[in-house]
XYZ file of C-alpha atoms in Angstrom:
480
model
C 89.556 111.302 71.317
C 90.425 113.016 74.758
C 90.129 109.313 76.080
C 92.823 107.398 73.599
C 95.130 110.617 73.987
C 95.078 109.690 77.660
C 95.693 106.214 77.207
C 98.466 106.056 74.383
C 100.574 109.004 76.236
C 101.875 106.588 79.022
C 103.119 104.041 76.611
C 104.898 107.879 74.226
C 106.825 108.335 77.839
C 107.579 104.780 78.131
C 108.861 104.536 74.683
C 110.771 107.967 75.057
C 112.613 107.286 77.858
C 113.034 103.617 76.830
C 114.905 105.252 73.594
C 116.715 107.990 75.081
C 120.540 107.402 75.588
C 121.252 105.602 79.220
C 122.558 108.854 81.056
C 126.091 107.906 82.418
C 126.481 105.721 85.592
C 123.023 103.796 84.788
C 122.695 100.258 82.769
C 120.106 100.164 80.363
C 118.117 97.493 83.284
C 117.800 100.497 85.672
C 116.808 102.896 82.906
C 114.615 100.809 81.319
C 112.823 100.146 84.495
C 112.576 103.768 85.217
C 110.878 103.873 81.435
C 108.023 101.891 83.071
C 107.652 103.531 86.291
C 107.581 107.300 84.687
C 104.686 105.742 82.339
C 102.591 104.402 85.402
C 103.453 107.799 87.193
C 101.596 109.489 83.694
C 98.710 106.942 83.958
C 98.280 107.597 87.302
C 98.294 111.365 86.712
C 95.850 111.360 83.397
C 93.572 108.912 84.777
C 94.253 107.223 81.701
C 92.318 104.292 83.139
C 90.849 102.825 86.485
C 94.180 103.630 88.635
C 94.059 99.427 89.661
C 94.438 98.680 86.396
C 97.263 101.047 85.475
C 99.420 100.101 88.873
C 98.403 96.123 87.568
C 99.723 96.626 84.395
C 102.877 98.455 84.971
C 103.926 95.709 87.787
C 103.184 93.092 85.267
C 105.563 94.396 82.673
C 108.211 94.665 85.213
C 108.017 91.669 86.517
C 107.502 89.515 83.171
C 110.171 92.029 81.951
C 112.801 90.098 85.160
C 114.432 94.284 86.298
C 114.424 93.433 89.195
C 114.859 89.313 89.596
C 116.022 87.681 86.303
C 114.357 84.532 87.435
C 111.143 84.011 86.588
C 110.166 82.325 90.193
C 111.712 85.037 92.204
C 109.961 87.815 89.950
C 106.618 86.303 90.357
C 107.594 86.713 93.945
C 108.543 90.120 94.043
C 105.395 90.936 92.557
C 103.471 89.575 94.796
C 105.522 90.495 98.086
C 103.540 94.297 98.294
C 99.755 92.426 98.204
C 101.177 91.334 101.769
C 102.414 94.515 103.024
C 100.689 95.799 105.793
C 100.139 99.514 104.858
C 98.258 98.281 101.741
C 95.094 96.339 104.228
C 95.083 99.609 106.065
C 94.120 101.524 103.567
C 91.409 99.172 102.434
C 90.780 99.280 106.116
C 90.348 102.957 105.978
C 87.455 101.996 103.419
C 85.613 99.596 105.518
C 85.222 101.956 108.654
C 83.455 104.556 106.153
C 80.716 101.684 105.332
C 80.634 101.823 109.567
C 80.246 105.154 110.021
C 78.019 105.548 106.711
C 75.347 102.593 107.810
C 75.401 102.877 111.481
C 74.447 106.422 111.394
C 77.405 107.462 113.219
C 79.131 110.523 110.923
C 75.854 111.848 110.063
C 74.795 112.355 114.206
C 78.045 113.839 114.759
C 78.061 116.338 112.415
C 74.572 117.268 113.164
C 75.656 117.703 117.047
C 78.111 120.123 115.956
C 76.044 122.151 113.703
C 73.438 122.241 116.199
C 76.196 123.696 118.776
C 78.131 126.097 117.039
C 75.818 127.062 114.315
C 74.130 130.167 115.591
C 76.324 132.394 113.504
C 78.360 131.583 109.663
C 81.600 132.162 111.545
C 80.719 129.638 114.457
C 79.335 127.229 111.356
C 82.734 127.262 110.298
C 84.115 126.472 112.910
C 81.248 123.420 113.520
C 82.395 122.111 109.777
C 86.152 121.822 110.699
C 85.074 120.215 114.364
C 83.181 117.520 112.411
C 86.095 116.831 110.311
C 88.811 117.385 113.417
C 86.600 114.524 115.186
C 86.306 111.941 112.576
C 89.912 112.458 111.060
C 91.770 110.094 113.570
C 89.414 107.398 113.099
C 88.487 107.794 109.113
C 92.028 106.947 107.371
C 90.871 108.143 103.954
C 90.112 112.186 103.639
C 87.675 111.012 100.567
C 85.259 108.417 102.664
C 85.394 111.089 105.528
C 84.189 114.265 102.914
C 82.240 112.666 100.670
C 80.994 110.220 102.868
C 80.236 111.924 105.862
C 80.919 115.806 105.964
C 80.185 116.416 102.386
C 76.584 114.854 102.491
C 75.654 116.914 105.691
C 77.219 120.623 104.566
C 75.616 120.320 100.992
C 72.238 120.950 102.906
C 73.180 124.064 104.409
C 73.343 126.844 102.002
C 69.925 126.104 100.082
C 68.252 126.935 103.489
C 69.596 130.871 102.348
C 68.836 130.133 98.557
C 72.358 129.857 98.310
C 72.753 127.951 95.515
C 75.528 126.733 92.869
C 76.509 130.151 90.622
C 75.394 133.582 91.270
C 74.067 133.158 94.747
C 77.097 131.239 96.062
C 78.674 134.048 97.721
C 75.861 133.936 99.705
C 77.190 131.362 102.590
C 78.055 128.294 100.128
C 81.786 129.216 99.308
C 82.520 129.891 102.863
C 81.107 126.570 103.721
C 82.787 124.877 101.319
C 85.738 126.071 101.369
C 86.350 126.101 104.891
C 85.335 121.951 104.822
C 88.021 121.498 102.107
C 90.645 123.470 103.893
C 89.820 121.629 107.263
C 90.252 118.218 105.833
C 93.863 119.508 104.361
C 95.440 120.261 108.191
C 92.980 116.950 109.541
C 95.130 114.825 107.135
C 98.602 116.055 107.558
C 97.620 116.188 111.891
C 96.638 112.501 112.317
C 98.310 109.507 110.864
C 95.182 107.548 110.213
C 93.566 110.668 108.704
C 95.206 110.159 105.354
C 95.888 106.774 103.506
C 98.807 108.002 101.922
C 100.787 108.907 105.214
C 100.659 104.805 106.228
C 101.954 104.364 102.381
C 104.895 107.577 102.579
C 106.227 106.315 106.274
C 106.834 102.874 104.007
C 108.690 104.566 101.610
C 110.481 106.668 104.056
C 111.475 103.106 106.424
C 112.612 101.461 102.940
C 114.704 104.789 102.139
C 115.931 106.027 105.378
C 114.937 103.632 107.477
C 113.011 106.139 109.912
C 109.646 104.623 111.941
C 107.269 107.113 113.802
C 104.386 105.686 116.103
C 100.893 107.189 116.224
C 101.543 109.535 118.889
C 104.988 110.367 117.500
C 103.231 112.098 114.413
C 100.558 113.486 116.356
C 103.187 115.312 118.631
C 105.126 116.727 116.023
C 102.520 118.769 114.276
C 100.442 119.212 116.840
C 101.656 122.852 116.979
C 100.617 123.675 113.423
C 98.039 121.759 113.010
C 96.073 122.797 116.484
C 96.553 126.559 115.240
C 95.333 125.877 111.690
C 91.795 124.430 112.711
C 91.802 127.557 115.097
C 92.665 129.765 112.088
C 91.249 128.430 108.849
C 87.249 129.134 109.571
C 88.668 132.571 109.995
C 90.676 132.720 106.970
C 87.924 131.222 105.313
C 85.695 133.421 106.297
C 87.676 136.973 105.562
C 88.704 135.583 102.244
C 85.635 133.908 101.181
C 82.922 137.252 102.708
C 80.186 135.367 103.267
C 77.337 137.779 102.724
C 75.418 136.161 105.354
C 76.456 136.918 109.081
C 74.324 135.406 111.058
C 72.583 131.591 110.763
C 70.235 130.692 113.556
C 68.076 128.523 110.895
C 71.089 126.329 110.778
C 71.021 125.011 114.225
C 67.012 124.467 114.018
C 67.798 122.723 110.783
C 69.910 120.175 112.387
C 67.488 119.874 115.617
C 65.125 119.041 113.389
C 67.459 116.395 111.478
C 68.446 114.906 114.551
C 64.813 114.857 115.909
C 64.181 112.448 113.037
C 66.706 109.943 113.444
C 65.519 109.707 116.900
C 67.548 108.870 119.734
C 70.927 107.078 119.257
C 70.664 102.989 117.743
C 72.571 99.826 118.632
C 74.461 99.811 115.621
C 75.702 103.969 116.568
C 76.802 102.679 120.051
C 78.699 99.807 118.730
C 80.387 102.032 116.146
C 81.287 104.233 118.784
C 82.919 102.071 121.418
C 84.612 100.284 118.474
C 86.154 103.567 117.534
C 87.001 104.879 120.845
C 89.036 101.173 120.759
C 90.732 101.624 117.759
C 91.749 105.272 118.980
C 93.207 104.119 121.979
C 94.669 100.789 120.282
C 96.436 103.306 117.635
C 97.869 105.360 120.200
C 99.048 102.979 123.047
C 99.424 99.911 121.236
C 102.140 100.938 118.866
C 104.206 103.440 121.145
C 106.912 101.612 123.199
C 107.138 104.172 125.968
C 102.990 102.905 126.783
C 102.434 99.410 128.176
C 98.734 98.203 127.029
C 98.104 95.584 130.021
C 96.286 92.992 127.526
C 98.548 92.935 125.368
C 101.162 92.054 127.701
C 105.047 92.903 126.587
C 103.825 92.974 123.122
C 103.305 95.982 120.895
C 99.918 96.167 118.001
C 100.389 97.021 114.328
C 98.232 100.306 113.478
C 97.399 97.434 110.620
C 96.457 94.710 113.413
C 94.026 97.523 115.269
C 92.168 97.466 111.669
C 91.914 94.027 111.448
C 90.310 93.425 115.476
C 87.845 96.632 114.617
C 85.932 94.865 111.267
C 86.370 92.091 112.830
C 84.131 93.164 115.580
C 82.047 95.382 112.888
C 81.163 92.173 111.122
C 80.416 89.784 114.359
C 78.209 92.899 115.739
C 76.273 93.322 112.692
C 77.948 96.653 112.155
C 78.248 95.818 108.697
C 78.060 92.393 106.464
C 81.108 90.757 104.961
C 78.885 91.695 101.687
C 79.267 95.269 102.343
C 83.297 94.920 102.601
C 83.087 92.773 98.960
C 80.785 95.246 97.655
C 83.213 98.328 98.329
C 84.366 98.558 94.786
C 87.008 101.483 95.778
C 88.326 99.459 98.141
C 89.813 96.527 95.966
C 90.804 98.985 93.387
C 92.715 101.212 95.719
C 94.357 97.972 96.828
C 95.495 96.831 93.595
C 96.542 100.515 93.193
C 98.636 100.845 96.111
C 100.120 97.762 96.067
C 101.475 97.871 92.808
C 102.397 101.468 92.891
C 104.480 100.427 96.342
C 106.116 97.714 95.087
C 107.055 99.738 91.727
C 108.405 102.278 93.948
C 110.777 100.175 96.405
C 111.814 98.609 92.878
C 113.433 101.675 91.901
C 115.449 101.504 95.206
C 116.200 97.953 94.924
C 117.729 98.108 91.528
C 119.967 101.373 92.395
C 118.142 104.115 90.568
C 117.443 106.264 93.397
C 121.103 106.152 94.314
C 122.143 107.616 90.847
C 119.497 110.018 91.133
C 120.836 111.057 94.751
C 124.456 111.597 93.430
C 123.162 113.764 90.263
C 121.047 116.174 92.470
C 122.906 116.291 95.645
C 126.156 117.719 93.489
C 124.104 121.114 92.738
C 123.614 121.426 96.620
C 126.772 120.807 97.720
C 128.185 123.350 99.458
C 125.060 125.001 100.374
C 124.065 124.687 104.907
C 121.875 121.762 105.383
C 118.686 123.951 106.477
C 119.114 126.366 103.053
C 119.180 122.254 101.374
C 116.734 121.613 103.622
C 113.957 123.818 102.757
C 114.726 124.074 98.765
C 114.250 120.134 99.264
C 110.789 120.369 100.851
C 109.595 123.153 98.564
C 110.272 120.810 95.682
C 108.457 118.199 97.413
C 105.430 120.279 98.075
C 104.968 122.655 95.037
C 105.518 120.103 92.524
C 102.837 118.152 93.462
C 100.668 121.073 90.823
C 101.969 118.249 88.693
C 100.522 115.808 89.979
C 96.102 114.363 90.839
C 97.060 111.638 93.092
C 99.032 112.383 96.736
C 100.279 108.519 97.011
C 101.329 108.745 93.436
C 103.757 111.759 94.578
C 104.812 110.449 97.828
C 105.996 107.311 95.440
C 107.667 108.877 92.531
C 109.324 112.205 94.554
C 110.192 111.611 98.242
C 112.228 108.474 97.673
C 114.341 110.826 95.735
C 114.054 113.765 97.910
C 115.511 111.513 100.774
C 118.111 110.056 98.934
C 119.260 113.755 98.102
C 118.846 114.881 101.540
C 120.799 111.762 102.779
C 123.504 112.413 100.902
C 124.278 115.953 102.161
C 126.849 115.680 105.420
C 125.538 116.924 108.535
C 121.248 116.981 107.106
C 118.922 115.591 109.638
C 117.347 112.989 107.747
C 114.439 112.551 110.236
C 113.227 115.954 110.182
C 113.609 116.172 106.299
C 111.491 113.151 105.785
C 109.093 114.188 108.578
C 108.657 117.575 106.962
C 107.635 116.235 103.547
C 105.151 113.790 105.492
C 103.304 116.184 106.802
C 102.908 118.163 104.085
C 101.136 115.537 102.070
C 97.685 116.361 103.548
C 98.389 120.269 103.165
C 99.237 120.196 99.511
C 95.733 118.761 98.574
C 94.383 122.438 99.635
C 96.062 123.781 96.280
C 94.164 122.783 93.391
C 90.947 121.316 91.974
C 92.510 117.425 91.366
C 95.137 117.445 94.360
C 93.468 115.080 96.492
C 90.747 112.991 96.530
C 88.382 115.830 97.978
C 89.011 118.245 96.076
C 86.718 117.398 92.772
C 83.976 116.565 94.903
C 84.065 120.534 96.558
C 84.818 121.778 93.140
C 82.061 120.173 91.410
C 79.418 121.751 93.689
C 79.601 124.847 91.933
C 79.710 126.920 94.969
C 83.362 127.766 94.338
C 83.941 129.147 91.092
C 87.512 127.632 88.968
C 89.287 130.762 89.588
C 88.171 131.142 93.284
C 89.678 127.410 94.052
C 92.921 128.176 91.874
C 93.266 131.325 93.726
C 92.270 130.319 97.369
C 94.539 127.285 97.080
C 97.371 129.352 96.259
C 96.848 131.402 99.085
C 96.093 128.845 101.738
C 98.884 126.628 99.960
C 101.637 129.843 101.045
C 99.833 129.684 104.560
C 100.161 125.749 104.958
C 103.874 126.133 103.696
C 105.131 128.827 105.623
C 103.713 127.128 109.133
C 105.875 123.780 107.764
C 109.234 126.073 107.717
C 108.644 128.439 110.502
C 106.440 126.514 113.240
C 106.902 122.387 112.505
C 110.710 122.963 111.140
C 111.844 124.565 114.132
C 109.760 122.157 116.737
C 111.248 119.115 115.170
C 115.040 120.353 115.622
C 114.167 121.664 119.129
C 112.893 118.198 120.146
């Protein structure tokens, strides 16, 4: 029952809007079209089925439906234009490096090394959780492979060794630990540009809109201030909020010298990994920044997309992985009929005007009002609405085309820093409930943090996150 309700209520919205009166300064094309994107966007949102097919089936109907190109031949076209687009093969990129890191070994040593190092106490364990996830971040562009592939798998060991377990004994070290993984990857995301899939998919949106491009290095820079202070903070946080009745953990770091006893020393397929990544680290930060000349590449700049590409590439002719691993990666190809579609639906609403309308109905409100009040009302929208929402590319889609055609609009409002703001709060808002990112069910699920613990702590870290957006990153943007 819970299942059909799910499916049938995209197709209610559809048929609601597709009914309602066409609001003044719209044609029934543009409204009608919005009909089917606000039905995806409720698809997407209930999970009403695989997220592929939903994104599939909504880009079919508009394009067999001709809102955007009457012509059959030119629709067909514009369907197909987003499976080309290059921030849709990085994020199936982002997919492939987790097989690396998961067969090779890799993720699992690191994090080991680190608990090893800085696990003598809970506090310093904290801090060892959000290293591991600090360290693989830049190189892992999908906060899901990184947790549950990598950091998840090694931190779900931990708290049994205390009979910390799921329920009554979680208190014991397992919320901290936890929690303190789940807040990490939050900042990780929003700090790197690779860290987070969606980032790659909102600078699209954001060049399409506003027609604003930041490098690797660019994003880095800008909330480096924030972000550097969170991962300082959060095991702190974490760790007054959370009161982990267990102080001390020496067991810890002769837990993971024993794990890392067994795997031995490190294998071929671990030092291939790592060189590769070191080379698509430094690829992703010279290659694409114009003010950095990368001798082999001559006068020529590489695509963050391109860096991908030469990494499996090597991952595949190294033995790395097999080209049947890459085929095998169901999440892969259904993220990349997800995000393409989803893209394409989105720049559709552009295309056709809609965004424009919805621009000039929002922006008269504001009018009036100084462009930093606009400003910050603008990126509070953008960040606390996403309670409404399970998927962060599904927001950055359906909200900040319209929050930059708002901002846009109002005289004197630095676009750039607007749209930069929002950006980097995509990662942060998945800290603020159980479904906001792609995390975030697999930390709730372990039982160590009870449903109103995570509602609760996400709130609180979620005012923490927000606050450092408008009173550390706002006012390093506008200085710089």
């Amino acid at each position: 029952m819970t299942f059909r309700w799910k499916l049938f209520a995209p197709l209610v919205v559809w048929l609601a809007i597709y009914l309602w009166p066409v609001p003044p300064g719209l044609n029934a094309n543009q409204w009608h079209y919005f009909a089917i994107f606000a039905a995806v966007i409720t698809g997407l949102i209930l999970e009403s089925m695989p997220v592929g097919a939903v994104g599939l089936i909504g880009l079919t109907v508009a394009g067999v439906g001709g809102y955007i190109e009457s012509d059959p031949g030119k629709s067909l076209r514009w369907m197909l234009a987003g499976f080309s687009e290059s921030t849709v093969w990085l994020i199936v990129g982002a997919f492939v490096f987790s097989i690396g890191y998961r067969k090779s070994q890799l993720g699992r040593r690191i994090a080991l090394l680190l608990v090893r190092s800085l696990g003598t106490n809970t506090l310093g364990l904290g801090y060892a959780v959000a290293m591991s996830d600090f360290l693989l971040a830049p190189a892992t562009p999908s906060n899901t492979a990184r947790s549950g592939g990598i950091v998840y798998p090694i931190i779900s060991n931990i708290p049994r060794i205390y009979g910390s377990e799921p329920g009554p004994t979680a208190g014991k070290i397992g919320t901290y630990v936890m929690w303190t993984a789940f807040a990490a990857t939050a900042v990780t995301s929003s700090l790197f540009f690779t860290a987070l899939a969606p980032n790659a998919a909102a600078l699209a949106i954001a060049k399409k809109t506003v027609g604003i491009d930041v490098s690797w290095a660019q994003w880095f820079i800008g909330f480096a201030p924030l972000g550097i202070l969170l991962m300082i903070l959060v095991p702190l946080i974490s760790y007054v909020v959370c009161r982990p009745e267990v102080k001390r953990s020496p067991e810890i770091s002769e837990w993971a010298s024993k794990e890392l006893a067994a795997m031995g020393p490190m294998s071929r397929n671990e030092w291939i990994m790592f060189a590769l990544i070191l080379l698509a680290m430094f690829l992703w930060i010279t290659g694409s920044s114009p003010d950095i000349r990368v001798p082999f590449l001559g006068s020529n700049f590489i695509n963050a997309t391109m860096v991908v590409f030469i990494v499996i590439s090597l991952m595949l002719v190294t033995g790395v992985i097999t080209f049947h691993d890459i085929v095998s990666e169901k999440s892969a190809w259904e993220v990349f009929f997800y995000f393409t579609s989803l893209l394409t639906l989105a720049s559709g609403l552009n295309e056709i005007g809609f965004i424009k309308w919805v621009a000039n109905e929002y922006a008269k409100p504001l009018i009036g009002l100084s462009p930093p009040t606009v400003m910050v009302l603008l990126v509070a929208l953008f960040f606390w609405i996403h309670y409404f929402f399970s998927s962060i590319t599904s927001h950055a889609a359906a909200v900040l085309p319209v929050v930059l055609a708002v901002g846009s609009g109002i005289p004197d409002m630095p676009v750039a820093t607007l749209a930069l703001l929002c950006m980097y709060s995509l990662g942060l808002m998945g800290v603020i409930s159980p479904y906001a990112t792609g995390p975030a069910p697999m930390y709730f699920g372990s039982g160590y943090i009870g449903k109103g613990q995570f509602w609760g702590f996400g709130l609180l870290f979620g005012l923490i996150y927000f606050a450092g957006l408008l009173f550390i990153v706002l006012p390093w943007l506008m200085w710089r």
